[in-house]
Coordinates of C-alpha atoms in Angstrom, one line a residue:
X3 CA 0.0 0.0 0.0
X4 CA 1.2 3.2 -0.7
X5 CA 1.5 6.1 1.6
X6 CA -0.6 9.1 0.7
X7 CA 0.5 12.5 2.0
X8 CA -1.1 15.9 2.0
X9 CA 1.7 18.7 2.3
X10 CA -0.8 21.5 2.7
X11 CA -2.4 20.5 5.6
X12 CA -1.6 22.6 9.1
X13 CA -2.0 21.4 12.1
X14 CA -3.9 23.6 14.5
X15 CA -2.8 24.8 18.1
X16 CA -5.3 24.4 20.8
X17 CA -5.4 26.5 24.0
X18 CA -3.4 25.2 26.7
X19 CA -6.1 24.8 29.1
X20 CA -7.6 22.0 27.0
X21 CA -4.2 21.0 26.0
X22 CA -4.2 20.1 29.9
X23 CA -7.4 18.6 30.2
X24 CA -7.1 16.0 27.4
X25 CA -4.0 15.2 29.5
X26 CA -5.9 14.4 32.8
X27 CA -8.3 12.5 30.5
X28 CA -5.6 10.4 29.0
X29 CA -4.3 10.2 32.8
X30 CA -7.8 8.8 34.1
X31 CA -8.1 6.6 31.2
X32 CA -5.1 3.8 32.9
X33 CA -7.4 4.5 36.2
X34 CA -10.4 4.4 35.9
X35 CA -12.3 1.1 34.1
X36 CA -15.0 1.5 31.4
X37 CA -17.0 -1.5 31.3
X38 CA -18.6 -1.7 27.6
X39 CA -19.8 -5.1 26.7
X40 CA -22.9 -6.0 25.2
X41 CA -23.0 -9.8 25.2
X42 CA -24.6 -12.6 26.1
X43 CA -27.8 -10.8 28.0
X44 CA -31.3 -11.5 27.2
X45 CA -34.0 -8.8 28.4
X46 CA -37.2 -6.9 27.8
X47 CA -36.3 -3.3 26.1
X48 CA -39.3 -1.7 27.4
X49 CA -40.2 2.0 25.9
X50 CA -39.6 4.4 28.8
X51 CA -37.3 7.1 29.4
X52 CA -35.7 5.6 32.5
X53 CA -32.3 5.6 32.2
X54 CA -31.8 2.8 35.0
X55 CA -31.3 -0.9 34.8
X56 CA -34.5 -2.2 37.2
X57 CA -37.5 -3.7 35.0
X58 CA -40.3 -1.7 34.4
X59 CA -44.3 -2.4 34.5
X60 CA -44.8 -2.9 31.1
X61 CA -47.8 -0.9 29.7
X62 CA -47.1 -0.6 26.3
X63 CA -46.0 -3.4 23.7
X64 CA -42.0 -4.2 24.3
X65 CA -39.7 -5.9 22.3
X66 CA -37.4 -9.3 23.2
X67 CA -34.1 -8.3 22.1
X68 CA -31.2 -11.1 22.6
X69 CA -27.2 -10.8 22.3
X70 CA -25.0 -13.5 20.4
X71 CA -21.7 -14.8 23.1
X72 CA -18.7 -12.2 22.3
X73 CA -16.0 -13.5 20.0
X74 CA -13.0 -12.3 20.1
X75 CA -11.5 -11.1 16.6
X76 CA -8.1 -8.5 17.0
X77 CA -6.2 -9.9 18.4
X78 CA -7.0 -13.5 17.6
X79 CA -5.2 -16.4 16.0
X80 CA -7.5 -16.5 13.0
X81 CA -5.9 -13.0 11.6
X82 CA -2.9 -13.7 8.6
X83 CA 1.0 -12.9 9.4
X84 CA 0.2 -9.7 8.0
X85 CA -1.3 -8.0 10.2
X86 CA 0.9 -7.0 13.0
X87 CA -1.8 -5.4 16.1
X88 CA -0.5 -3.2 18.9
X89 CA -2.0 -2.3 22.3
X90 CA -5.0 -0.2 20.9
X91 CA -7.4 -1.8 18.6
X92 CA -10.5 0.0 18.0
X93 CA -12.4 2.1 15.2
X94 CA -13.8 0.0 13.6
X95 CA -16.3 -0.8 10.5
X96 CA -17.9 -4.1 9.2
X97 CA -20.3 -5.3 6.1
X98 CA -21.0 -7.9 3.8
X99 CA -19.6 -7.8 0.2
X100 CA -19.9 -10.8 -2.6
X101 CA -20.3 -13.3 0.6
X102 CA -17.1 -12.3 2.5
X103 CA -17.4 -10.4 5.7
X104 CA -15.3 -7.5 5.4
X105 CA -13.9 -6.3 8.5
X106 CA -11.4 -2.5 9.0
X107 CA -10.1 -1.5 12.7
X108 CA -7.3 0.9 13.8
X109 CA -4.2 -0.5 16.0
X110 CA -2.3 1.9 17.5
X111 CA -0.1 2.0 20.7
X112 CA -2.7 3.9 22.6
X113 CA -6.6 4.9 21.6
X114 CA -4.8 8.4 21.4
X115 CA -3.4 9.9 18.1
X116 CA -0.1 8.9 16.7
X117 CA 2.2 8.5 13.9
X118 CA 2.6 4.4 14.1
X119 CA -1.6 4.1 13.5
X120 CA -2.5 1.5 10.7
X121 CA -6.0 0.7 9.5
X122 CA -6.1 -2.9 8.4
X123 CA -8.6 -4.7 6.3
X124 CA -9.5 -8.7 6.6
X125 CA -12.1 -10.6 5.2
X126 CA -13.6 -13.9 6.0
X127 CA -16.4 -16.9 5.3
X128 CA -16.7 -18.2 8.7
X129 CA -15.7 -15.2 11.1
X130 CA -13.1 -17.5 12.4
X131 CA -10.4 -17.6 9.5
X132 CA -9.5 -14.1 8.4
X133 CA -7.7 -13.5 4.8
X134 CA -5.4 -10.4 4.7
X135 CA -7.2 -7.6 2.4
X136 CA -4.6 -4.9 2.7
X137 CA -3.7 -1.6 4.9
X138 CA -3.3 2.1 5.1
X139 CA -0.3 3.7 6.7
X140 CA 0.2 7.3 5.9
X141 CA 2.4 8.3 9.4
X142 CA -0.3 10.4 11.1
X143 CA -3.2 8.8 12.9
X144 CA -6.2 7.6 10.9
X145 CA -9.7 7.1 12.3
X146 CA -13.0 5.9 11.1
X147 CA -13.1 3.2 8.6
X148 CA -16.7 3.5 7.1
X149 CA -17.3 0.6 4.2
X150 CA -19.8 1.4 1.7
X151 CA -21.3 -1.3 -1.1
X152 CA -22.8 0.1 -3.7
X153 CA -23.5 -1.2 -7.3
X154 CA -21.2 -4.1 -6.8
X155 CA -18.5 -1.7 -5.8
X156 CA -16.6 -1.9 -2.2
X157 CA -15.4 1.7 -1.5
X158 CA -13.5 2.5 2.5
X159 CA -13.6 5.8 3.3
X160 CA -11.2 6.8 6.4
X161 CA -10.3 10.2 8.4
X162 CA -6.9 11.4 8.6
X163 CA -5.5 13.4 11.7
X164 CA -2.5 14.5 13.0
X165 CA 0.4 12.5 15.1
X166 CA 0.3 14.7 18.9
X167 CA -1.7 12.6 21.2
X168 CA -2.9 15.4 23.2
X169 CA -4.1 17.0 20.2
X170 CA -7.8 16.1 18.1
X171 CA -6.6 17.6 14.5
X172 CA -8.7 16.2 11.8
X173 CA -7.2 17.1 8.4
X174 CA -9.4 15.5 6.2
X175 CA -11.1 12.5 4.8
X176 CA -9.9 9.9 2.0
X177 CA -11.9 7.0 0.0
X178 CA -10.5 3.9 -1.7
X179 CA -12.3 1.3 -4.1
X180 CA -11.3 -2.2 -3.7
X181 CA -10.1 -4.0 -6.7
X182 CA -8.6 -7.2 -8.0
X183 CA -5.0 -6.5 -6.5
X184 CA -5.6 -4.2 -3.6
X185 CA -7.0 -0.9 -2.7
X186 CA -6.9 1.9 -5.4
X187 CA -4.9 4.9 -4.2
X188 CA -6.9 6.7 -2.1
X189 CA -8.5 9.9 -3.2
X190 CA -10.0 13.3 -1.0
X191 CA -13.1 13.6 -0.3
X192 CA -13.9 17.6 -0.9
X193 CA -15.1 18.9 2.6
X194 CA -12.0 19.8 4.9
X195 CA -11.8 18.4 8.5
X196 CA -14.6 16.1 7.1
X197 CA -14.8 13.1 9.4
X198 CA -17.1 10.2 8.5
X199 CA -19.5 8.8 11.3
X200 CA -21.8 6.7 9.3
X201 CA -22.5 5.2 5.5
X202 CA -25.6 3.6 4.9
X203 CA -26.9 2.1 1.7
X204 CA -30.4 1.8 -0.2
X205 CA -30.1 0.0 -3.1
X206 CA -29.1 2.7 -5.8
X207 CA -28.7 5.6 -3.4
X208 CA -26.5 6.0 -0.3
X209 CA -26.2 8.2 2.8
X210 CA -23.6 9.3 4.7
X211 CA -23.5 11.1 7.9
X212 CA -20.3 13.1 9.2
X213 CA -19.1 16.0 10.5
X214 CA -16.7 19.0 10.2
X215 CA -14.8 21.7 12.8
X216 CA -14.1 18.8 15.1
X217 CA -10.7 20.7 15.8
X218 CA -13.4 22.6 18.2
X219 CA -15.1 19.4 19.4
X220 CA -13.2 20.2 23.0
X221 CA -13.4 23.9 22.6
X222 CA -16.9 24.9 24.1
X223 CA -15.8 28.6 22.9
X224 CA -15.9 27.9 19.6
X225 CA -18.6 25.6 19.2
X226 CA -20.2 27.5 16.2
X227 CA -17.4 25.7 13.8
X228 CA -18.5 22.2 14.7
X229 CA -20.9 21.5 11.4
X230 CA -23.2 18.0 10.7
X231 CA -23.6 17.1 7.2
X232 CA -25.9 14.6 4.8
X233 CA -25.0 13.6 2.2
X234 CA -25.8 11.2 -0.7
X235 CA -24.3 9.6 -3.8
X236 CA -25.7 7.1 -6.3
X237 CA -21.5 5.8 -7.4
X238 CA -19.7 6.3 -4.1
X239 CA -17.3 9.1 -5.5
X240 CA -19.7 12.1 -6.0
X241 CA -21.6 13.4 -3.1
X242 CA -24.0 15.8 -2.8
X243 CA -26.2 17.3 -0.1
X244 CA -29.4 15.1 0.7
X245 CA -31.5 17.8 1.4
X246 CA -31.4 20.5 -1.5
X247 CA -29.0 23.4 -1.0
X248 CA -28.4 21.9 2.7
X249 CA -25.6 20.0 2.6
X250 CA -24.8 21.2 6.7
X251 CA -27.9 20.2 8.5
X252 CA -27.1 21.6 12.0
X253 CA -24.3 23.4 13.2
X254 CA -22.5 23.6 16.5
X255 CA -23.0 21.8 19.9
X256 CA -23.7 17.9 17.9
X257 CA -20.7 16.1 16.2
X258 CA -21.3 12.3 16.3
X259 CA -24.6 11.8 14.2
X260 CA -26.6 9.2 12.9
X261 CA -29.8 8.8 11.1
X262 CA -32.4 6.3 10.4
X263 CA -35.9 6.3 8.3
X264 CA -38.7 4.6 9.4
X265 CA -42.0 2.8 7.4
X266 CA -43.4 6.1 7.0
X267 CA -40.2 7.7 5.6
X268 CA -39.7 10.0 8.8
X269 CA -36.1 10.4 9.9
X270 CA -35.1 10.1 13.3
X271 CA -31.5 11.8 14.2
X272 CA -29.6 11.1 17.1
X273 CA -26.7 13.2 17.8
X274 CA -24.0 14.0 20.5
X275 CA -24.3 17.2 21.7
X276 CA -20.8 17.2 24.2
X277 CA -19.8 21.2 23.5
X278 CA -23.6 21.9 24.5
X279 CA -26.3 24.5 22.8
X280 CA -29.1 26.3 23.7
X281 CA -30.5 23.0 23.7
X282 CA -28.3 22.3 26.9
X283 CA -25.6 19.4 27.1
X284 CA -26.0 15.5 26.4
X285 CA -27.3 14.8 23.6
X286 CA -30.5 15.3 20.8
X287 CA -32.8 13.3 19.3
X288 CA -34.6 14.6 15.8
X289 CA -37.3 14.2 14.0
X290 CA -38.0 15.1 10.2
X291 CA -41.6 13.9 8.7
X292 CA -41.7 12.5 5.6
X293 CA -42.4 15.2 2.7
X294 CA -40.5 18.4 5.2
X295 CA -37.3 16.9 5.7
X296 CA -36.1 20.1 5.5
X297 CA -37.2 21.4 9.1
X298 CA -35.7 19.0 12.1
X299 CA -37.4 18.9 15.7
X300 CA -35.5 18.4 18.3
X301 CA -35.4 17.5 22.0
X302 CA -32.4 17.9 24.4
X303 CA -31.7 14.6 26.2
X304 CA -29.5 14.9 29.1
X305 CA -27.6 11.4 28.9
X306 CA -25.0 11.7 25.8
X307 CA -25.2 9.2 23.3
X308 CA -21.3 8.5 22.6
X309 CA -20.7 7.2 19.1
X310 CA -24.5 6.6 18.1
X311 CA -25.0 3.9 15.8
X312 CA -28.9 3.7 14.7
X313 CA -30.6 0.4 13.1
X314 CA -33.9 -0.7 12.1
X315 CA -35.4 -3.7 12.6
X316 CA -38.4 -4.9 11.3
X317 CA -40.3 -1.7 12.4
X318 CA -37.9 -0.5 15.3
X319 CA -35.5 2.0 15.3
X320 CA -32.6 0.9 17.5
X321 CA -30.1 3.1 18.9
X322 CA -26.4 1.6 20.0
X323 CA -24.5 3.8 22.6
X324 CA -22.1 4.1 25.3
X325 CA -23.9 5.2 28.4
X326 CA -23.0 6.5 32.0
X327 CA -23.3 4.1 35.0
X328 CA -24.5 7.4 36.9
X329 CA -27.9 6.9 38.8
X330 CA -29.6 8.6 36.3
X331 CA -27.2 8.1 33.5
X332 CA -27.1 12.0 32.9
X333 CA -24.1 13.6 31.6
X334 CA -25.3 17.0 31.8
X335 CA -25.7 17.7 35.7
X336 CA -24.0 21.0 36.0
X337 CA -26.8 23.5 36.4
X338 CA -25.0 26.8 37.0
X339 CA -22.4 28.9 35.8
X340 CA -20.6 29.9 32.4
X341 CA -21.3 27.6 29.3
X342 CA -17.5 27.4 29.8
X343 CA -17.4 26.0 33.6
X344 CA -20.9 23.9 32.9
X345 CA -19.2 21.9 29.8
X346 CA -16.1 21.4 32.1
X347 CA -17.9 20.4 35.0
X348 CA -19.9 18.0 32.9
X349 CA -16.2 16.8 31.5
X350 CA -14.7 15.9 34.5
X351 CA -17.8 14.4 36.0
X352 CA -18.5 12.1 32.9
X353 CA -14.7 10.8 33.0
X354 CA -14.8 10.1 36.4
X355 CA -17.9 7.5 35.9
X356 CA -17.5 3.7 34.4
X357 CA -19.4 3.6 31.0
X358 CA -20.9 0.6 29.1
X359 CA -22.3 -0.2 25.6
X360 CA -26.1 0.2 25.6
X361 CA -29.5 -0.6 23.0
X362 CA -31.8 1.4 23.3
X363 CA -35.1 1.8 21.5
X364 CA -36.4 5.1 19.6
X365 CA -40.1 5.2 20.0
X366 CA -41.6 5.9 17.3
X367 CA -43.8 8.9 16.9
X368 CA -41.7 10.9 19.9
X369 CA -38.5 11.1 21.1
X370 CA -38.0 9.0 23.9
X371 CA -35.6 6.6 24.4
X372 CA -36.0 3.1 26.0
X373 CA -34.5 1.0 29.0
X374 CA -30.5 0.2 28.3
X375 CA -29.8 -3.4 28.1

């Protein structure tokens, strides 16, 4: 694979007060012990807004929702010689693609940037066995593989940032169609600082979620520059915004977005909202009816949805989270003050809690979300 460099890209130079921060983060992450597994449970996913774990009278319909036992992948014995994992393994995408699963994930000394990052790509029939399908190495830290399959093409889209661990400098965003011998070079998607969140496909159209400004996603003072896109392409190299003339579809406070349409051809939007709004802090969930999807409605949710991840199935909307272990699960508890000390308080709070992966489930016609599993 070869390396792909972009010489005009500057780094940026955060304020040292944050510079300081992430620093006690990366600190508190070798103390502190975040518990996010999501296997082997069995439970009722009841549609309330409690946040807790205790079972609630059912008075509505509920659905039975069951977890497979983990497995293990990275590291595992069934990877090739190839790939060669370090301490961090994470970011990661999976799909399906001429019956081969297809499966990307970072490795990287520590979840923090840095210029020894690879992205690797396997494949496999069985889950078990994996076949070596290439890597990207480009000497800067890359983040969020995002596979799209589209017209019986297999294009990876990935984010490129910078090398400082204490820094969050997105550059900007590359794609790569899979061939015969490899991975094409990879080429630049158009938006700066772009960083893909989520790609999903419908049949001859596609839609991707992402965001831009996340060199402010730690800077509550300049939230303003954090922008969420939609977009849409019918050949996985042309984009173009999926609502007309509305490419950005909300702008500062959210980063981490992702979208789903239901049987009626609404779209529900959950979003993390960390650098906080008039909306407050935590996180929002959207609604656009089918026919206006031009004019969102949204409700402030107090918990924060970390790296949302919405599905449907059959007629449910599912929503895949991390979540507090707080009583109340709340990330936004500080009431008073600055936007400035509130968004800190909230920081050091959040990071100073266990968190685990969570399902929840969107209820349809509202906002609410359901019981966490």
């Amino acid at each position: 694979m070869r390396k792909f460099e972009n010489k005009k890209y500057v780094f940026s130079v955060p304020l040292l007060i944050f510079r300081f921060f992430v620093l006690l983060l990366f600190l508190n992450s070798f103390v502190f012990s975040f518990v996010m597994s999501c296997s082997g449970k069995k439970s009722s996913l009841e549609i309330s807004t409690d946040s807790k774990e205790n079972t609630v009278d059912s008075k509505e319909s509920s659905v039975e929702v069951s977890f497979s036992d983990l497995a293990v992948v990275v590291p595992s014995d069934g990877l090739p010689s190839y790939v060669k994992v370090l301490t961090s393994n994470n970011n990661l995408d999976v799909i399906v693609f001429q019956g081969r699963v297809f499966l990307a994930f970072r490795t990287a000394p520590s979840h923090f940037a840095s210029d020894k990052t690879k992205l690797y790509i396997v494949s496999s029939e069985d889950e078990k066995t994996w076949k070596y399908e290439g890597e990207f190495f480009l000497g800067r830290d890359l983040r969020e593989p995002r596979f799209l399959a589209i017209k019986d093409k297999l294009f990876i889209y990935f984010a490129v940032l910078g090398k400082d661990p204490l820094k969050f400098e997105p550059g900007f965003t590359l794609f790569s169609l899979y061939q015969n011998n490899g991975w094409s070079e990879p080429s630049s998607f158009p938006i700066p600082t772009f960083i893909p969140w989520r790609i999903k496909s419908f049949g001859d159209y596609a839609v991707m979620f992402g965001y831009a400004g996340g060199e402010s996603v730690y800077n509550p003072t300049q939230a303003e520059k954090v922008k969420v896109y939609m977009l849409k392409t019918s050949d996985g190299v042309n984009w173009e915004p999926f609502w007309k003339n509305k490419e950005v579809i909300m702008e500062g406070g959210c980063s981490e977005t992702d979208g789903e349409f239901d049987d009626n051809g609404d779209l529900y939007l959950v979003c993390r909202n960390e650098l906080g709004d008039e909306f407050g802090f935590g996180s929002k969930i959207c609604l656009a009816k089918k026919g206006n999807l031009d004019e969102l409605i949204c409700k402030a949710d107090k918990r924060k949805f970390d790296s949302p991840l919405l599905f449907k199935y059959k007629s449910y909307i599912f929503l895949i989270a991390r979540r507090n272990l707080s009583d109340n699960g709340f990330y936004d508890v500080a009431e008073e003050g600055s936007h400035f000390d509130r968004y800190l308080k909230n920081q050091i709070e959040y990071w100073n809690k266990p968190k685990r992966c969570s399902v929840w489930l969107i209820r349809k016609g509202g906002f609410d979300s359901g019981i966490p599993i």
